[in-house]
Amino acid sequence: MIAVPLAATSAVAVPPPGSGWHVAGGMTYDAKMQCEAEELPYAQQNGYDEVWCDGPGGRAEYTVWVR
């Protein structure tokens, strides 16, 4: 996974529901499901069990959260 800046503004990322989430980075994906499917193996390699991608939908930059 490659972490890239998500925006040049001072946007605040809001974690997904529940506790224990950490921002792992962000990438451009075609869809939320693609983001989560591709990021899960990287998360598991680093000791996490879950991935949640936050973005506007469609092809866009998504914030990748793990726990």
CSV table of N, CA, C and O in Angstrom, one decimal:
chain,number,residue,atom,x,y,z
A,1,MET,N,0.8,-1.2,0.0
A,1,MET,CA,0.0,0.0,0.0
A,1,MET,C,0.9,1.2,0.0
A,1,MET,O,1.9,1.3,0.7
A,2,ILE,N,0.5,2.2,-0.7
A,2,ILE,CA,1.2,3.5,-0.8
A,2,ILE,C,0.3,4.6,-0.2
A,2,ILE,O,-0.8,4.7,-0.6
A,3,ALA,N,0.8,5.2,0.8
A,3,ALA,CA,0.0,6.3,1.4
A,3,ALA,C,0.3,7.6,0.6
A,3,ALA,O,1.4,7.9,0.3
A,4,VAL,N,-0.8,8.3,0.3
A,4,VAL,CA,-0.7,9.5,-0.4
A,4,VAL,C,-1.5,10.6,0.3
A,4,VAL,O,-2.5,10.3,1.0
A,5,PRO,N,-1.1,11.9,0.2
A,5,PRO,CA,-2.0,12.9,0.8
A,5,PRO,C,-3.3,12.9,0.2
A,5,PRO,O,-3.5,12.7,-1.0
A,6,LEU,N,-4.3,13.1,1.0
A,6,LEU,CA,-5.7,13.0,0.5
A,6,LEU,C,-6.2,14.3,0.0
A,6,LEU,O,-7.1,14.4,-0.8
A,7,ALA,N,-5.7,15.4,0.6
A,7,ALA,CA,-6.2,16.7,0.2
A,7,ALA,C,-5.2,17.8,0.6
A,7,ALA,O,-4.5,17.6,1.6
A,8,ALA,N,-5.2,18.9,0.0
A,8,ALA,CA,-4.3,20.0,0.4
A,8,ALA,C,-5.0,20.9,1.5
A,8,ALA,O,-4.4,21.8,2.0
A,9,THR,N,-6.2,20.6,1.8
A,9,THR,CA,-7.0,21.4,2.8
A,9,THR,C,-6.8,20.7,4.2
A,9,THR,O,-6.3,19.6,4.3
A,10,SER,N,-7.4,21.4,5.2
A,10,SER,CA,-7.3,20.8,6.5
A,10,SER,C,-8.5,20.0,6.9
A,10,SER,O,-9.1,20.1,7.9
A,11,ALA,N,-8.9,19.1,6.0
A,11,ALA,CA,-10.0,18.2,6.2
A,11,ALA,C,-9.7,17.3,7.4
A,11,ALA,O,-8.6,16.9,7.6
A,12,VAL,N,-10.8,17.0,8.1
A,12,VAL,CA,-10.6,16.0,9.3
A,12,VAL,C,-11.3,14.7,8.9
A,12,VAL,O,-12.5,14.7,8.6
A,13,ALA,N,-10.6,13.6,9.0
A,13,ALA,CA,-11.1,12.3,8.7
A,13,ALA,C,-11.9,11.9,9.9
A,13,ALA,O,-11.5,11.9,11.0
A,14,VAL,N,-13.1,11.4,9.6
A,14,VAL,CA,-14.0,10.9,10.7
A,14,VAL,C,-14.0,9.4,10.6
A,14,VAL,O,-14.2,8.8,9.6
A,15,PRO,N,-13.6,8.8,11.8
A,15,PRO,CA,-13.5,7.3,11.7
A,15,PRO,C,-14.9,6.6,11.5
A,15,PRO,O,-15.9,7.2,11.8
A,16,PRO,N,-14.8,5.4,11.1
A,16,PRO,CA,-16.0,4.6,10.9
A,16,PRO,C,-16.7,4.3,12.3
A,16,PRO,O,-16.0,4.5,13.3
A,17,PRO,N,-17.9,3.8,12.3
A,17,PRO,CA,-18.5,3.5,13.5
A,17,PRO,C,-17.8,2.5,14.3
A,17,PRO,O,-17.1,1.6,13.7
A,18,GLY,N,-17.8,2.6,15.6
A,18,GLY,CA,-17.1,1.6,16.5
A,18,GLY,C,-15.8,2.2,16.9
A,18,GLY,O,-15.4,3.3,16.5
A,19,SER,N,-15.0,1.5,17.7
A,19,SER,CA,-13.8,2.0,18.3
A,19,SER,C,-12.6,1.2,17.7
A,19,SER,O,-12.8,0.2,17.2
A,20,GLY,N,-11.4,1.8,17.9
A,20,GLY,CA,-10.2,1.1,17.5
A,20,GLY,C,-9.7,1.3,16.1
A,20,GLY,O,-8.8,0.7,15.7
A,21,TRP,N,-10.3,2.2,15.3
A,21,TRP,CA,-9.9,2.4,13.9
A,21,TRP,C,-8.7,3.3,13.8
A,21,TRP,O,-8.6,4.3,14.6
A,22,HIS,N,-7.9,3.1,12.8
A,22,HIS,CA,-6.7,3.9,12.6
A,22,HIS,C,-6.6,4.2,11.1
A,22,HIS,O,-6.8,3.2,10.3
A,23,VAL,N,-6.2,5.4,10.7
A,23,VAL,CA,-6.0,5.7,9.3
A,23,VAL,C,-4.8,5.0,8.8
A,23,VAL,O,-3.7,5.1,9.4
A,24,ALA,N,-4.9,4.2,7.7
A,24,ALA,CA,-3.7,3.5,7.2
A,24,ALA,C,-3.2,4.2,5.9
A,24,ALA,O,-2.1,3.9,5.4
A,25,GLY,N,-4.0,5.1,5.3
A,25,GLY,CA,-3.5,5.8,4.1
A,25,GLY,C,-4.7,6.1,3.2
A,25,GLY,O,-5.8,6.2,3.7
A,26,GLY,N,-4.4,6.2,2.0
A,26,GLY,CA,-5.4,6.5,1.0
A,26,GLY,C,-4.9,6.3,-0.4
A,26,GLY,O,-3.7,6.4,-0.7
A,27,MET,N,-5.8,5.9,-1.3
A,27,MET,CA,-5.5,5.6,-2.7
A,27,MET,C,-6.7,5.9,-3.5
A,27,MET,O,-7.8,5.9,-3.0
A,28,THR,N,-6.5,5.9,-4.8
A,28,THR,CA,-7.7,6.1,-5.7
A,28,THR,C,-8.1,4.7,-6.1
A,28,THR,O,-7.3,3.8,-6.5
A,29,TYR,N,-9.4,4.4,-6.0
A,29,TYR,CA,-10.0,3.2,-6.4
A,29,TYR,C,-11.3,3.5,-7.2
A,29,TYR,O,-11.8,4.6,-7.2
A,30,ASP,N,-11.8,2.5,-7.9
A,30,ASP,CA,-13.0,2.6,-8.7
A,30,ASP,C,-14.2,2.5,-7.9
A,30,ASP,O,-15.3,3.0,-8.3
A,31,ALA,N,-14.1,1.9,-6.7
A,31,ALA,CA,-15.3,1.7,-5.9
A,31,ALA,C,-14.9,1.3,-4.5
A,31,ALA,O,-13.8,0.9,-4.2
A,32,LYS,N,-15.8,1.6,-3.5
A,32,LYS,CA,-15.5,1.2,-2.1
A,32,LYS,C,-15.2,-0.3,-1.9
A,32,LYS,O,-14.2,-0.7,-1.2
A,33,MET,N,-15.9,-1.1,-2.6
A,33,MET,CA,-15.7,-2.6,-2.5
A,33,MET,C,-14.3,-3.0,-3.0
A,33,MET,O,-13.7,-3.8,-2.5
A,34,GLN,N,-13.9,-2.3,-4.1
A,34,GLN,CA,-12.5,-2.6,-4.6
A,34,GLN,C,-11.5,-2.2,-3.6
A,34,GLN,O,-10.5,-2.9,-3.4
A,35,CYS,N,-11.7,-1.0,-3.0
A,35,CYS,CA,-10.7,-0.5,-2.0
A,35,CYS,C,-10.6,-1.5,-0.9
A,35,CYS,O,-9.5,-1.9,-0.5
A,36,GLU,N,-11.7,-1.9,-0.3
A,36,GLU,CA,-11.7,-2.8,0.8
A,36,GLU,C,-11.1,-4.2,0.5
A,36,GLU,O,-10.3,-4.8,1.2
A,37,ALA,N,-11.4,-4.7,-0.7
A,37,ALA,CA,-10.9,-6.0,-1.1
A,37,ALA,C,-9.4,-6.0,-1.3
A,37,ALA,O,-8.7,-6.9,-1.0
A,38,GLU,N,-8.9,-4.9,-2.0
A,38,GLU,CA,-7.5,-4.8,-2.2
A,38,GLU,C,-6.7,-4.5,-1.0
A,38,GLU,O,-5.5,-4.9,-0.9
A,39,GLU,N,-7.2,-3.8,-0.1
A,39,GLU,CA,-6.5,-3.3,1.1
A,39,GLU,C,-6.5,-4.4,2.2
A,39,GLU,O,-5.6,-4.4,3.1
A,40,LEU,N,-7.5,-5.3,2.2
A,40,LEU,CA,-7.6,-6.3,3.3
A,40,LEU,C,-6.3,-7.2,3.5
A,40,LEU,O,-5.8,-7.3,4.6
A,41,PRO,N,-5.7,-7.7,2.4
A,41,PRO,CA,-4.5,-8.5,2.6
A,41,PRO,C,-3.4,-7.7,3.2
A,41,PRO,O,-2.6,-8.2,4.1
A,42,TYR,N,-3.2,-6.4,2.9
A,42,TYR,CA,-2.2,-5.6,3.5
A,42,TYR,C,-2.5,-5.4,5.0
A,42,TYR,O,-1.6,-5.4,5.8
A,43,ALA,N,-3.7,-5.1,5.3
A,43,ALA,CA,-4.1,-5.0,6.7
A,43,ALA,C,-3.8,-6.2,7.5
A,43,ALA,O,-3.2,-6.1,8.6
A,44,GLN,N,-4.1,-7.4,6.9
A,44,GLN,CA,-3.9,-8.6,7.6
A,44,GLN,C,-2.4,-8.9,7.8
A,44,GLN,O,-2.0,-9.4,8.9
A,45,GLN,N,-1.6,-8.5,6.8
A,45,GLN,CA,-0.2,-8.7,7.0
A,45,GLN,C,0.4,-7.8,8.1
A,45,GLN,O,1.5,-8.1,8.6
A,46,ASN,N,-0.3,-6.8,8.5
A,46,ASN,CA,0.1,-5.9,9.5
A,46,ASN,C,-0.6,-6.1,10.8
A,46,ASN,O,-0.6,-5.2,11.7
A,47,GLY,N,-1.3,-7.2,10.9
A,47,GLY,CA,-2.0,-7.5,12.2
A,47,GLY,C,-3.4,-7.0,12.4
A,47,GLY,O,-3.9,-7.0,13.5
A,48,TYR,N,-4.0,-6.5,11.4
A,48,TYR,CA,-5.4,-6.0,11.5
A,48,TYR,C,-6.3,-7.0,10.9
A,48,TYR,O,-6.0,-7.7,10.0
A,49,ASP,N,-7.6,-6.9,11.3
A,49,ASP,CA,-8.6,-7.8,10.9
A,49,ASP,C,-9.6,-7.2,9.9
A,49,ASP,O,-10.3,-7.9,9.2
A,50,GLU,N,-9.8,-5.9,10.0
A,50,GLU,CA,-10.8,-5.2,9.2
A,50,GLU,C,-10.3,-4.0,8.5
A,50,GLU,O,-9.3,-3.4,8.9
A,51,VAL,N,-10.9,-3.8,7.3
A,51,VAL,CA,-10.7,-2.6,6.5
A,51,VAL,C,-12.0,-1.9,6.2
A,51,VAL,O,-13.0,-2.5,6.0
A,52,TRP,N,-12.0,-0.6,6.3
A,52,TRP,CA,-13.1,0.2,6.0
A,52,TRP,C,-12.6,1.4,5.1
A,52,TRP,O,-11.8,2.1,5.6
A,53,CYS,N,-13.2,1.5,3.9
A,53,CYS,CA,-12.8,2.6,3.0
A,53,CYS,C,-13.9,3.7,3.0
A,53,CYS,O,-15.0,3.4,2.9
A,54,ASP,N,-13.4,4.9,3.1
A,54,ASP,CA,-14.3,6.1,3.1
A,54,ASP,C,-14.0,7.0,1.9
A,54,ASP,O,-12.9,7.4,1.8
A,55,GLY,N,-15.1,7.2,1.1
A,55,GLY,CA,-14.9,8.0,0.0
A,55,GLY,C,-16.2,8.4,-0.6
A,55,GLY,O,-17.3,7.9,-0.1
A,56,PRO,N,-16.2,9.2,-1.6
A,56,PRO,CA,-17.5,9.7,-2.2
A,56,PRO,C,-18.2,8.7,-3.1
A,56,PRO,O,-19.4,8.9,-3.5
A,57,GLY,N,-17.6,7.5,-3.4
A,57,GLY,CA,-18.2,6.6,-4.3
A,57,GLY,C,-17.7,6.7,-5.7
A,57,GLY,O,-17.2,7.8,-6.0
A,58,GLY,N,-17.8,5.7,-6.4
A,58,GLY,CA,-17.2,5.7,-7.8
A,58,GLY,C,-15.7,5.9,-7.8
A,58,GLY,O,-15.1,5.7,-6.8
A,59,ARG,N,-15.1,6.2,-8.9
A,59,ARG,CA,-13.7,6.4,-9.0
A,59,ARG,C,-13.3,7.7,-8.2
A,59,ARG,O,-13.7,8.8,-8.6
A,60,ALA,N,-12.6,7.5,-7.1
A,60,ALA,CA,-12.2,8.6,-6.3
A,60,ALA,C,-11.1,8.2,-5.3
A,60,ALA,O,-10.8,7.0,-5.2
A,61,GLU,N,-10.6,9.1,-4.5
A,61,GLU,CA,-9.6,8.8,-3.5
A,61,GLU,C,-10.4,8.4,-2.3
A,61,GLU,O,-11.4,9.0,-1.9
A,62,TYR,N,-10.0,7.3,-1.7
A,62,TYR,CA,-10.6,6.8,-0.5
A,62,TYR,C,-9.6,6.8,0.7
A,62,TYR,O,-8.4,6.6,0.5
A,63,THR,N,-10.1,7.1,1.9
A,63,THR,CA,-9.4,7.0,3.1
A,63,THR,C,-9.5,5.6,3.6
A,63,THR,O,-10.6,5.0,3.6
A,64,VAL,N,-8.4,5.0,3.9
A,64,VAL,CA,-8.3,3.5,4.3
A,64,VAL,C,-8.2,3.5,5.8
A,64,VAL,O,-7.2,4.0,6.3
A,65,TRP,N,-9.1,2.9,6.5
A,65,TRP,CA,-9.1,2.7,7.9
A,65,TRP,C,-8.9,1.2,8.2
A,65,TRP,O,-9.5,0.4,7.5
A,66,VAL,N,-8.2,0.9,9.3
A,66,VAL,CA,-8.0,-0.5,9.7
A,66,VAL,C,-8.2,-0.6,11.2
A,66,VAL,O,-8.1,0.3,11.9
A,67,ARG,N,-8.6,-1.8,11.6
A,67,ARG,CA,-8.6,-2.2,13.0
A,67,ARG,C,-8.5,-3.7,13.1
A,67,ARG,O,-8.8,-4.4,12.2
